[in-house]
Structures are given as structure tokens and as C-alpha cells.
Phi, psi and omega in degrees: 000149176213156179292131184222081186280346185287169174301145182268055176275162179302319181296314182292319179295319179304313180292320179299321178293318177298316179298320179297313177302316180297319181293334177269005181057041178253134182278134179300325183289347178264353179285125184268306177198169178236134176274130185221171167277192183261018182300132183299328179291324178288316178302317179296318180299317179295319179296317179298325179275356183059043180251152177275136178249148176231118182291140181294126181299316181299319180294316179297317179299317179301315179297321179296315180297315179300322178292322181294327182278003175283350175301130184304326180291318179291316180301319179296315181296318179294318177300319178296316179302315180298319179294320179297311180300316180298317180301317180285324183289337180261007181227110178298322180297316180294323177295319177297314180296325177297317178299319179296314180297320178299317179295315180299324184264005182056042177261156176301144181273064179263145173277160177287155185249133178270136176288138174235113185306333181273353178256107180301136177087353183291329178295315179298318180296321178299313181295316179301319181291321176300315180294320178298321186258014186307316182295318179291320178297315179299318179302310184289309184289328181288344182277349180239133181299323183292336184247000183301328181293346180270355179294121179298139178247182185297332177291330181278324187256339184077005181260127181259000000 
């Protein structure tokens, strides 16, 4: 990593990459390719330097997943999971009731997981935990009229 205060245009990045290689005493002619995200400024910088780019698999996979969850059914289920997690995280009583329900139902005494957009896989972990604790969540949320609408149904979980 290096300090890069300039505008992140393709031209400036192209020169910055050349300077970085030179500072590391690495020859441009030995450079095979650079792994990058899909940023247009990075693609332009590689083109200006006449370098081969290889898109990062993890970044591409992330973009594919993000595109896939735009399906309204998936979006609804994820939104419900977030609301359920939020409901429990803001209520000490609901967290206590969840612990009681977990014990009654012989479920692991795990807390719900909040999705963090910057933590890869956190959405999946949130969903897995909701599914693991579905019976306890239903027990707690179903017991109050105000929270009954948050009980996951078969459309949300795919479980009949």
C-alpha cells in the first residue's frame, strides 16, 4: 500500500502503478498481469500501460450474488431477516424470551447475527442463524400481536 492523494483517474493510476513497480525495482517487462476489480479507472489504467488485467474472482462472485438477491422474493426474505434481527437486538425482553425458547426447544443458545455489508458472508451467516433458530423465533414473535407479522413463513424460508 502507498499513499495516493491524487485524483483516481485512469491516467493518474496508470502512472502511479508504473511508479510503484519502479520503487520496488520490478521490471515492467516481467509483469504478467494485474488482478483488479472492475473499476473503469483501473481498467483504463491497465489499458494505458498496455498491461493485461485479470478480474478478481471474489469481487466478480460478490457482484453476481448482489445481482441475484435483487429478485423480489429473495429481497423480501432478506428484509424480513434484518427486521427480525433488529427486533431482537433492540429488546432485552425478546432476547431473554429467545433464550428461554431455545432451552425449551433444545436449540443451541446462539444469538442472532446482524448482516454487515463490509463483512463477506455475513448475510449468509445471518440467514443460517435465522433458519437454525426459526422455531424459537416463531415462539417469541408469535406470542405478541405487535410482532406476529415478523414470523417467517414458508415463502421466506422455503421450508414447508
